Tab-separated table of C-alpha atoms in Angstrom:
chain	number	residue	atom	x	y	z
I	12	UNK	CA	11.348	-1.479	-22.439
I	13	UNK	CA	12.906	1.950	-22.039
I	14	UNK	CA	14.983	2.218	-18.871
I	15	UNK	CA	14.717	5.717	-17.395
I	16	UNK	CA	16.764	6.883	-14.453
I	17	UNK	CA	16.320	10.596	-13.765
I	18	UNK	CA	19.532	12.455	-14.470
I	19	UNK	CA	21.168	14.798	-11.959
I	20	UNK	CA	19.383	17.611	-13.780
I	21	UNK	CA	16.058	16.003	-12.887
I	22	UNK	CA	16.834	16.527	-9.224
I	23	UNK	CA	16.772	20.302	-9.800
I	24	UNK	CA	13.720	20.204	-12.074
I	25	UNK	CA	10.621	22.266	-11.414
I	26	UNK	CA	6.997	21.320	-11.962
I	27	UNK	CA	6.797	24.044	-14.612
I	28	UNK	CA	9.673	22.506	-16.569
I	29	UNK	CA	7.868	19.152	-16.474
I	30	UNK	CA	5.149	20.670	-18.638
I	31	UNK	CA	2.247	20.972	-16.200
I	32	UNK	CA	-0.535	23.483	-16.901
I	33	UNK	CA	-0.974	26.712	-14.853
I	34	UNK	CA	-4.018	25.406	-12.940
I	35	UNK	CA	-2.007	22.492	-11.584
I	36	UNK	CA	1.084	24.627	-10.928
I	37	UNK	CA	-0.932	27.128	-8.904
I	38	UNK	CA	-2.540	24.337	-6.904
I	39	UNK	CA	0.839	22.749	-6.174
I	40	UNK	CA	2.079	26.097	-4.874
I	41	UNK	CA	-0.965	26.268	-2.578
I	42	UNK	CA	-0.164	22.775	-1.319
I	43	UNK	CA	3.487	23.801	-0.770
I	44	UNK	CA	4.865	21.261	-3.223
I	45	UNK	CA	8.104	23.118	-3.881
I	46	UNK	CA	10.060	20.767	-6.153
I	47	UNK	CA	9.201	17.437	-7.781
I	48	UNK	CA	10.565	14.231	-6.304
I	49	UNK	CA	12.701	11.923	-8.439
I	50	UNK	CA	9.808	9.634	-9.314
I	51	UNK	CA	7.704	12.658	-10.298
I	52	UNK	CA	10.493	14.093	-12.455
I	53	UNK	CA	10.952	10.791	-14.225
I	54	UNK	CA	7.283	9.881	-14.626
I	55	UNK	CA	5.274	13.038	-15.364
I	56	UNK	CA	6.761	13.751	-18.839
I	57	UNK	CA	6.294	10.107	-19.905
I	58	UNK	CA	2.651	10.046	-18.799
I	59	UNK	CA	1.955	13.356	-20.525
I	60	UNK	CA	3.333	11.868	-23.738
I	61	UNK	CA	0.872	8.994	-23.457
I	62	UNK	CA	3.506	6.318	-22.826
I	63	UNK	CA	3.058	3.220	-20.692
I	64	UNK	CA	5.011	3.406	-17.439
I	65	UNK	CA	6.407	0.924	-14.921
I	66	UNK	CA	7.483	2.929	-11.867
I	67	UNK	CA	9.110	1.520	-8.772
I	68	UNK	CA	10.040	3.870	-5.950
I	69	UNK	CA	10.187	3.827	-2.185
I	70	UNK	CA	7.034	4.443	-0.197
I	71	UNK	CA	6.538	8.105	0.630
I	72	UNK	CA	8.326	9.219	-2.540
I	73	UNK	CA	5.300	10.936	-4.100
I	74	UNK	CA	4.034	8.222	-6.453
I	75	UNK	CA	0.375	9.316	-6.262
I	76	UNK	CA	1.168	12.805	-7.526
I	77	UNK	CA	3.466	11.265	-10.143
I	78	UNK	CA	0.500	9.689	-11.928
I	79	UNK	CA	-2.357	11.923	-10.722
I	80	UNK	CA	-0.993	15.248	-11.998
I	81	UNK	CA	-0.258	14.221	-15.612
I	82	UNK	CA	-3.399	12.079	-15.763
I	83	UNK	CA	-5.571	15.067	-14.821
I	84	UNK	CA	-3.861	17.111	-17.533
I	85	UNK	CA	-4.408	14.382	-20.123
I	86	UNK	CA	-8.097	14.221	-19.231
I	87	UNK	CA	-8.406	17.893	-20.148
I	88	UNK	CA	-7.180	17.143	-23.666
I	89	UNK	CA	-10.030	14.651	-23.970
I	90	UNK	CA	-13.695	15.452	-23.751
I	91	UNK	CA	-14.745	15.636	-20.107
I	92	UNK	CA	-18.005	14.002	-19.115
I	93	UNK	CA	-21.062	15.660	-20.632
I	94	UNK	CA	-23.547	13.880	-18.366
I	95	UNK	CA	-24.554	11.382	-21.042
I	96	UNK	CA	-23.927	7.692	-20.605
I	97	UNK	CA	-22.140	5.933	-17.770
I	98	UNK	CA	-18.662	5.835	-19.296
I	99	UNK	CA	-15.368	6.192	-17.432
I	100	UNK	CA	-12.367	7.966	-18.996
I	101	UNK	CA	-9.621	6.808	-16.614
I	102	UNK	CA	-9.523	3.952	-14.106
I	103	UNK	CA	-7.257	3.581	-11.061
I	104	UNK	CA	-7.286	0.172	-9.353
I	105	UNK	CA	-6.109	-0.151	-5.739
I	106	UNK	CA	-6.066	-3.086	-3.290
I	107	UNK	CA	-7.763	-1.564	-0.220
I	108	UNK	CA	-10.757	0.594	0.649
I	109	UNK	CA	-8.690	3.100	2.591
I	110	UNK	CA	-6.293	3.580	-0.300
I	111	UNK	CA	-9.223	4.081	-2.710
I	112	UNK	CA	-10.503	6.954	-0.587
I	113	UNK	CA	-7.047	8.441	-0.144
I	114	UNK	CA	-6.146	8.373	-3.845
I	115	UNK	CA	-9.534	9.819	-4.872
I	116	UNK	CA	-9.105	12.637	-2.338
I	117	UNK	CA	-5.658	13.394	-3.801
I	118	UNK	CA	-7.083	13.654	-7.315
I	119	UNK	CA	-9.849	15.979	-6.105
I	120	UNK	CA	-7.343	18.157	-4.278
I	121	UNK	CA	-4.999	18.482	-7.269
I	122	UNK	CA	-7.951	19.232	-9.593
I	123	UNK	CA	-9.448	21.938	-7.372
I	124	UNK	CA	-8.660	24.823	-9.769
I	125	UNK	CA	-9.445	23.002	-13.045
I	126	UNK	CA	-12.512	24.171	-14.991
I	127	UNK	CA	-14.778	22.531	-15.993
I	128	UNK	CA	-14.793	20.352	-12.897
I	129	UNK	CA	-13.180	16.939	-13.190
I	130	UNK	CA	-15.597	14.332	-11.885
I	131	UNK	CA	-13.717	11.901	-9.617
I	132	UNK	CA	-15.450	9.016	-7.837
I	133	UNK	CA	-14.273	6.207	-5.568
I	134	UNK	CA	-15.964	2.815	-5.214
I	135	UNK	CA	-15.088	0.084	-2.720
I	136	UNK	CA	-16.741	-2.569	-0.589
I	137	UNK	CA	-17.988	-2.362	2.966
I	138	UNK	CA	-20.519	0.396	2.202
I	139	UNK	CA	-23.769	0.614	0.238
I	140	UNK	CA	-23.401	-0.025	-3.479
I	141	UNK	CA	-26.586	1.941	-4.171
I	142	UNK	CA	-24.991	5.226	-3.112
I	143	UNK	CA	-22.052	4.566	-5.399
I	144	UNK	CA	-24.352	3.649	-8.293
I	145	UNK	CA	-26.172	6.976	-7.906
I	146	UNK	CA	-22.859	8.847	-7.885
I	147	UNK	CA	-21.895	7.152	-11.163
I	148	UNK	CA	-24.985	8.278	-13.055
I	149	UNK	CA	-23.706	10.106	-16.079
I	150	UNK	CA	-20.339	8.363	-15.714
I	151	UNK	CA	-17.142	9.929	-14.410
I	152	UNK	CA	-13.910	11.345	-15.734
I	153	UNK	CA	-11.886	9.260	-13.328
I	154	UNK	CA	-12.778	6.301	-11.122
I	155	UNK	CA	-10.697	4.907	-8.249
I	156	UNK	CA	-11.843	1.398	-7.377
I	157	UNK	CA	-11.111	-1.836	-5.578
I	158	UNK	CA	-11.527	-4.784	-7.969
I	159	UNK	CA	-14.324	-6.605	-6.141
I	160	UNK	CA	-16.693	-3.640	-5.912
I	161	UNK	CA	-15.885	-2.595	-9.479
I	162	UNK	CA	-16.983	-6.025	-10.761
I	163	UNK	CA	-20.163	-5.793	-8.680
I	164	UNK	CA	-21.034	-2.463	-10.297
I	165	UNK	CA	-20.183	-3.754	-13.763
I	166	UNK	CA	-22.519	-6.720	-13.276
I	167	UNK	CA	-25.288	-4.233	-12.398
I	168	UNK	CA	-24.536	-2.143	-15.522
I	169	UNK	CA	-23.784	0.839	-13.281
I	170	UNK	CA	-20.826	1.863	-15.437
I	171	UNK	CA	-19.091	1.109	-18.725
I	172	UNK	CA	-15.340	0.721	-19.212
I	173	UNK	CA	-15.460	0.787	-23.009
I	174	UNK	CA	-13.980	4.314	-23.243
I	175	UNK	CA	-11.197	4.036	-20.656
I	176	UNK	CA	-8.090	5.662	-22.124
I	177	UNK	CA	-5.766	5.160	-19.128
I	178	UNK	CA	-5.503	2.327	-16.608
I	179	UNK	CA	-3.452	2.760	-13.425
I	180	UNK	CA	-2.541	-0.073	-11.066
I	181	UNK	CA	-1.484	1.489	-7.765
I	182	UNK	CA	0.359	-0.923	-5.446
I	183	UNK	CA	0.767	-2.909	-8.654
I	184	UNK	CA	2.679	-5.811	-7.116
I	185	UNK	CA	-0.335	-6.566	-4.912
I	186	UNK	CA	-2.787	-6.079	-7.780
I	187	UNK	CA	-0.855	-8.621	-9.879
I	188	UNK	CA	-0.558	-11.174	-7.077
I	189	UNK	CA	-2.627	-14.291	-6.469
I	190	UNK	CA	-5.199	-12.486	-4.322
I	191	UNK	CA	-6.448	-10.316	-7.221
I	192	UNK	CA	-5.445	-12.406	-10.233
I	193	UNK	CA	-8.926	-13.599	-11.282
I	194	UNK	CA	-10.638	-10.255	-10.641
I	195	UNK	CA	-8.017	-8.292	-12.561
I	196	UNK	CA	-8.207	-10.704	-15.497
I	197	UNK	CA	-11.975	-10.208	-15.700
I	198	UNK	CA	-11.672	-6.415	-15.522
I	199	UNK	CA	-9.089	-6.384	-18.320
I	200	UNK	CA	-11.552	-8.144	-20.656
I	201	UNK	CA	-13.920	-5.187	-20.256
I	202	UNK	CA	-11.305	-2.531	-21.064
I	203	UNK	CA	-10.273	-1.349	-24.544
I	204	UNK	CA	-7.203	-3.143	-25.891
I	205	UNK	CA	-5.685	0.181	-26.894
I	206	UNK	CA	-5.040	2.265	-23.774
I	207	UNK	CA	-2.273	3.773	-21.698
I	208	UNK	CA	-1.259	1.581	-18.745
I	209	UNK	CA	0.628	2.828	-15.685
I	210	UNK	CA	1.975	0.512	-12.978
I	211	UNK	CA	3.206	1.998	-9.694
I	212	UNK	CA	4.578	0.217	-6.634
I	213	UNK	CA	7.337	0.277	-4.050
I	214	UNK	CA	8.309	-3.279	-4.979
I	215	UNK	CA	8.148	-5.459	-8.085
I	216	UNK	CA	8.992	-9.054	-7.079
I	217	UNK	CA	10.300	-11.376	-9.799
I	218	UNK	CA	7.091	-13.402	-9.825
I	219	UNK	CA	5.020	-10.448	-11.077
I	220	UNK	CA	7.497	-9.098	-13.632
I	221	UNK	CA	6.350	-11.585	-16.296
I	222	UNK	CA	2.798	-10.296	-15.861
I	223	UNK	CA	3.852	-6.670	-16.285
I	224	UNK	CA	5.306	-7.488	-19.706
I	225	UNK	CA	1.880	-8.683	-20.858
I	226	UNK	CA	0.151	-5.505	-19.683
I	227	UNK	CA	2.572	-2.896	-21.014
I	228	UNK	CA	3.521	-1.773	-24.497
I	229	UNK	CA	7.065	-0.358	-24.927
I	230	UNK	CA	6.947	1.147	-21.426
I	231	UNK	CA	9.227	3.662	-19.799
I	232	UNK	CA	10.656	2.015	-16.694
I	233	UNK	CA	11.464	4.125	-13.644
I	234	UNK	CA	13.303	2.262	-10.881
I	235	UNK	CA	14.442	4.379	-7.971
I	236	UNK	CA	14.650	2.118	-4.944
I	237	UNK	CA	18.444	2.185	-5.004
I	238	UNK	CA	18.666	5.831	-6.019
I	239	UNK	CA	16.883	7.536	-3.180
I	240	UNK	CA	18.441	8.284	0.177
I	241	UNK	CA	16.200	6.796	2.845
I	242	UNK	CA	15.333	8.743	5.990
I	243	UNK	CA	14.098	5.547	7.640
I	244	UNK	CA	16.188	3.729	10.253
I	245	UNK	CA	15.654	-0.020	10.544
I	246	UNK	CA	16.375	-2.011	13.691
I	247	UNK	CA	15.758	-5.589	14.786
I	248	UNK	CA	15.511	-6.771	18.400
I	249	UNK	CA	15.694	-10.455	19.307
I	250	UNK	CA	13.447	-11.578	22.162
I	251	UNK	CA	11.880	-14.770	23.467
I	252	UNK	CA	8.377	-15.172	22.033
I	253	UNK	CA	6.708	-15.147	25.456
I	254	UNK	CA	8.337	-11.785	26.231
I	255	UNK	CA	7.360	-9.933	23.053
I	256	UNK	CA	4.298	-8.183	24.464
I	257	UNK	CA	6.166	-7.085	27.584
I	258	UNK	CA	8.981	-5.710	25.418
I	259	UNK	CA	6.512	-3.846	23.208
I	260	UNK	CA	4.855	-2.222	26.248
I	261	UNK	CA	8.270	-1.364	27.714
I	262	UNK	CA	9.429	0.350	24.508
I	263	UNK	CA	6.238	2.386	24.094
I	264	UNK	CA	6.383	3.634	27.681
I	265	UNK	CA	10.139	4.171	27.971
I	266	UNK	CA	10.607	5.970	24.654
I	267	UNK	CA	7.457	8.084	24.848
I	268	UNK	CA	6.438	7.626	21.211
I	269	UNK	CA	3.468	9.848	20.316
I	270	UNK	CA	2.333	7.550	17.506
I	271	UNK	CA	3.103	3.882	16.979
I	272	UNK	CA	1.796	1.600	14.221
I	273	UNK	CA	2.170	-2.051	15.220
I	274	UNK	CA	1.771	-4.829	12.648
I	275	UNK	CA	0.566	-8.318	13.492
I	276	UNK	CA	-0.179	-11.120	11.056
I	277	UNK	CA	-3.668	-12.127	12.227
I	278	UNK	CA	-6.832	-10.396	13.403
I	279	UNK	CA	-6.976	-12.473	16.584
I	280	UNK	CA	-3.415	-11.462	17.436
I	281	UNK	CA	-4.394	-7.788	17.049
I	282	UNK	CA	-7.364	-8.206	19.381
I	283	UNK	CA	-5.356	-10.062	22.048
I	284	UNK	CA	-2.493	-7.587	21.845
I	285	UNK	CA	-4.814	-4.634	22.473
I	286	UNK	CA	-6.175	-6.351	25.582
I	287	UNK	CA	-2.686	-7.124	26.904
I	288	UNK	CA	-1.476	-3.567	26.288
I	289	UNK	CA	-4.490	-2.170	28.098
I	290	UNK	CA	-3.572	-4.297	31.142
I	291	UNK	CA	-0.149	-2.657	30.941
I	292	UNK	CA	-1.760	0.787	30.964
I	293	UNK	CA	-1.436	1.498	27.234
I	294	UNK	CA	-4.559	2.412	25.260
I	295	UNK	CA	-4.631	1.005	21.736
I	296	UNK	CA	-7.074	0.360	18.895
I	297	UNK	CA	-7.262	-2.387	16.259
I	298	UNK	CA	-7.483	-1.986	12.489
I	299	UNK	CA	-8.405	-5.076	10.465
I	300	UNK	CA	-11.006	-6.449	8.070
I	301	UNK	CA	-13.448	-7.633	10.764
I	302	UNK	CA	-14.236	-4.017	11.612
I	303	UNK	CA	-17.060	-2.360	9.689
I	304	UNK	CA	-15.947	0.189	7.101
I	305	UNK	CA	-17.311	3.111	9.114
I	306	UNK	CA	-15.389	1.948	12.187
I	307	UNK	CA	-12.204	1.467	10.150
I	308	UNK	CA	-12.490	4.981	8.750
I	309	UNK	CA	-13.070	6.443	12.211
I	310	UNK	CA	-10.097	4.604	13.715
I	311	UNK	CA	-7.774	5.636	10.886
I	312	UNK	CA	-8.853	9.272	11.156
I	313	UNK	CA	-8.272	9.141	14.921
I	314	UNK	CA	-4.788	7.739	14.433
I	315	UNK	CA	-3.883	10.311	11.792
I	316	UNK	CA	-5.110	13.162	14.010
I	317	UNK	CA	-3.186	11.879	17.023
I	318	UNK	CA	-6.255	11.052	19.123
I	319	UNK	CA	-5.180	7.400	18.969
I	320	UNK	CA	-1.525	6.862	19.885
I	321	UNK	CA	-1.129	3.121	19.307
I	322	UNK	CA	-2.722	1.283	16.385
I	323	UNK	CA	-2.488	-2.515	16.061
I	324	UNK	CA	-3.091	-3.519	12.442
I	325	UNK	CA	-2.924	-6.317	9.933
I	326	UNK	CA	-1.445	-5.813	6.480
I	327	UNK	CA	-4.482	-3.858	5.232
I	328	UNK	CA	-2.695	-0.841	6.753
I	329	UNK	CA	0.562	-1.634	4.945
I	330	UNK	CA	-0.439	-0.501	1.461
I	331	UNK	CA	-0.392	3.131	0.427
I	332	UNK	CA	-1.863	4.600	3.607
I	333	UNK	CA	-0.259	7.988	4.168
I	334	UNK	CA	0.092	8.979	7.831
I	335	UNK	CA	1.927	12.266	8.046
I	336	UNK	CA	5.111	12.218	10.109
I	337	UNK	CA	4.498	8.763	11.595
I	338	UNK	CA	7.624	8.267	13.754
I	339	UNK	CA	7.551	4.527	14.465
I	340	UNK	CA	6.427	1.292	12.815
I	341	UNK	CA	6.866	-1.990	14.705
I	342	UNK	CA	6.669	-5.510	13.308
I	343	UNK	CA	5.301	-7.453	16.282
I	344	UNK	CA	5.110	-10.382	13.863
I	345	UNK	CA	6.807	-10.633	10.493
I	346	UNK	CA	4.781	-10.492	7.272
I	347	UNK	CA	4.476	-13.544	5.029
I	348	UNK	CA	6.431	-12.004	2.128
I	349	UNK	CA	9.589	-9.868	1.894
I	350	UNK	CA	7.720	-7.359	-0.292
I	351	UNK	CA	5.090	-6.860	2.421
I	352	UNK	CA	7.892	-6.073	4.866
I	353	UNK	CA	8.966	-3.135	2.697
I	354	UNK	CA	5.397	-1.868	2.402
I	355	UNK	CA	4.906	-2.094	6.161
I	356	UNK	CA	8.012	-0.166	7.135
I	357	UNK	CA	7.262	2.389	4.421
I	358	UNK	CA	4.475	3.841	6.552
I	359	UNK	CA	7.234	5.711	8.436
I	360	UNK	CA	10.036	7.889	7.090
I	361	UNK	CA	7.800	9.321	4.362
I	362	UNK	CA	8.415	12.472	2.299
I	363	UNK	CA	11.839	13.044	3.808
I	364	UNK	CA	10.706	12.770	7.443
I	365	UNK	CA	12.823	10.771	9.894
I	366	UNK	CA	11.333	7.414	10.831
I	367	UNK	CA	12.053	4.187	12.701
I	368	UNK	CA	11.074	0.672	11.646
I	369	UNK	CA	11.567	-1.864	14.406
I	370	UNK	CA	11.111	-5.641	14.142
I	371	UNK	CA	10.739	-7.847	17.224
I	372	UNK	CA	11.799	-11.355	16.264
I	373	UNK	CA	11.843	-14.569	18.275
I	374	UNK	CA	13.721	-17.793	17.553
I	375	UNK	CA	11.046	-19.174	15.202
I	376	UNK	CA	11.377	-16.026	13.041
I	377	UNK	CA	15.159	-15.850	12.698
I	378	UNK	CA	15.264	-17.813	9.444
I	379	UNK	CA	12.374	-15.916	7.869
I	380	UNK	CA	13.962	-12.570	8.691
I	381	UNK	CA	17.141	-13.711	6.911
I	382	UNK	CA	15.012	-14.366	3.828
I	383	UNK	CA	13.483	-10.874	4.103
I	384	UNK	CA	16.985	-9.389	4.306
I	385	UNK	CA	18.239	-11.394	1.338
I	386	UNK	CA	15.283	-10.568	-0.912
I	387	UNK	CA	15.398	-6.867	-0.056
I	388	UNK	CA	19.211	-6.674	-0.135
I	389	UNK	CA	19.993	-5.387	3.334
I	390	UNK	CA	21.486	-6.773	6.538
I	391	UNK	CA	20.725	-5.563	10.052
I	392	UNK	CA	22.610	-6.185	13.277
I	393	UNK	CA	20.672	-8.206	15.837
I	394	UNK	CA	20.224	-6.082	18.945
I	395	UNK	CA	18.781	-6.773	22.382
I	396	UNK	CA	17.063	-4.679	25.018
I	397	UNK	CA	18.435	-5.106	28.553
I	398	UNK	CA	16.040	-7.183	30.619
I	399	UNK	CA	14.439	-8.720	27.506
I	400	UNK	CA	17.374	-10.613	26.009
I	401	UNK	CA	16.620	-13.649	23.883
I	402	UNK	CA	18.029	-16.894	25.240
I	403	UNK	CA	20.748	-18.601	23.205
I	404	UNK	CA	18.565	-21.635	22.529
I	405	UNK	CA	14.893	-21.538	21.615
I	406	UNK	CA	12.624	-22.265	24.605
I	407	UNK	CA	10.892	-25.636	24.468
I	408	UNK	CA	7.481	-23.986	23.960
I	409	UNK	CA	8.689	-21.881	20.999
I	410	UNK	CA	6.973	-23.029	17.771
I	411	UNK	CA	9.017	-23.859	14.687
I	412	UNK	CA	8.218	-21.527	11.808
I	413	UNK	CA	9.331	-24.143	9.280
I	414	UNK	CA	6.624	-26.510	10.545
I	415	UNK	CA	3.873	-23.950	9.976
I	416	UNK	CA	2.236	-23.146	6.632
I	417	UNK	CA	2.164	-19.598	5.368
I	418	UNK	CA	-1.022	-17.818	6.370
I	419	UNK	CA	-3.436	-16.936	3.602
I	420	UNK	CA	-3.664	-13.184	2.933
I	421	UNK	CA	-6.397	-11.438	4.870
I	422	UNK	CA	-9.689	-11.455	3.003
I	423	UNK	CA	-8.737	-14.286	0.646
I	424	UNK	CA	-11.750	-16.405	-0.290
I	425	UNK	CA	-11.979	-20.201	-0.372
I	426	UNK	CA	-11.370	-20.485	-4.132
I	427	UNK	CA	-8.156	-18.462	-3.940
I	428	UNK	CA	-6.985	-20.338	-0.843
I	429	UNK	CA	-7.098	-23.568	-2.835
I	430	UNK	CA	-4.430	-22.141	-5.133
I	431	UNK	CA	-1.947	-21.839	-2.272
I	432	UNK	CA	0.596	-24.646	-1.767
I	433	UNK	CA	-1.187	-27.872	-0.811
I	434	UNK	CA	-0.445	-27.762	2.919
I	435	UNK	CA	-1.859	-24.225	3.110
I	436	UNK	CA	-4.992	-25.004	1.095
I	437	UNK	CA	-5.840	-28.005	3.271
I	438	UNK	CA	-5.366	-26.170	6.549
I	439	UNK	CA	-7.260	-23.068	5.430
I	440	UNK	CA	-10.133	-25.236	4.118
I	441	UNK	CA	-10.526	-26.593	7.654
I	442	UNK	CA	-10.654	-23.075	9.083
I	443	UNK	CA	-13.291	-21.834	6.631
C-alpha cells in the first residue's frame, strides 16, 4: 500500500496542475472552487492514473469532489453510453437515500459543461422502483445507489454491472460494517474482478481495515485526519438525565442559534423531544426512517433553507449530508460507536466554516464518552451550565449504561440483528 501525504507544495496546488480538463476547470471557476483541498490534491492525480485509493479525511474536506472530478474525466476516456444495453460504467455506493441524491447532484453539477452529456442516475429505496427502472433504460455512465435498492433492480434485470470500470464506496466504513456486509458481498459478485476501487470516509476503524485490504489492489492511501486544522469546537456539558431536555431548550433560547441539528439515538426519543421542545416554545421537526421519503426530503430541504431552525434526527443524518454553514450540532444522546460520533459532529464546521459540536452527557454516559475520546484521540474538559449542574452522584433513577445492550443500527433487519452480541440479538428479537 502506497502511503501518500500531500506535501507542502500540494497545499498551493491548483486544479489545473492536478491535470483536470478545461470543461471541469471552467465549471469549478463558476462554482467558486478556488483551490483544491488537501484530500483533493492527494486523490485526484491517483484516480486519474487509474489507481485504487483509500482516502480518509475529515468531514467537510471536499471528499465528494475528490472522487467525482477525476471519475468524470476518466469516463470521457471510455465510451459514453450509446443508448444500447443497460450497462453501468461507474458505480458509487452510499449508505443513505439522502446521500445518494446529494452525491448524484454533485456529479451532475460538475459535469454540466461536458459534451456529450454524462448520464448520471441515483437509485434508492422509499420511492417507486418503476420510475428508476425507466430512467435506467439504455444504462447509465454513472450510478449512485444504496445497496438494497441496487440489489432489487439487479434482481429485476433493470441494469447490468458487467462493464463497471470503477467502484466507489462513499462513507466506506459504514458500507463495510455489519449493517451492509451481506448486501455488499452480493454486489461484489456481480462486478468485474478487474476494476478501479475507491474508498472514501472520515473514519476507518480497525475492524474494517482488514476488509479494505481484500477490496484494494496496491492502493494509494491518503490519511489526513491529523493533518488538517479543524474549524470545529467541541464541548461537553454534564447534566442530570432528567434535566437534559430543559438544558437543551435553555441553550437554544439563550444563545439564539439560527440552526441546530440535534442527534438522538432512537426514533421514539426524537418524537418525544420534539413534543417537549414545543411545550417550551421551540418549534422543531424530526428526521428518521419512519418518515416517508418525500417527507424526509421536504424536511431536509426546509432545514437547509433555514425554514426549519431545529432538527431532531437519528444517525441517518450523520453520514455525508452537507448543510452549508451549519453552526451547531448537539448530541442529546451519544451514538453507539466512536466513529459515528465523528460523523455526527462533522455536520458542522465544514469547508473551513466555524462550528460547534456540543455533547450533553449524564452519569450513565460518562464511561461511554471516555471510550469515544480514547478511540478518537482527544480529551475534552467537562463543563457545566449554571442552574443545570450535574450532581456528584448519579440520581437513583439514572439507568446504568453498562447494564444496557447496544442498540441495533436504525433500519437493521432481523437477520442482521441476530449477528449482534447475544444479549443484543435476544432483546431485539423481542422488539421485532
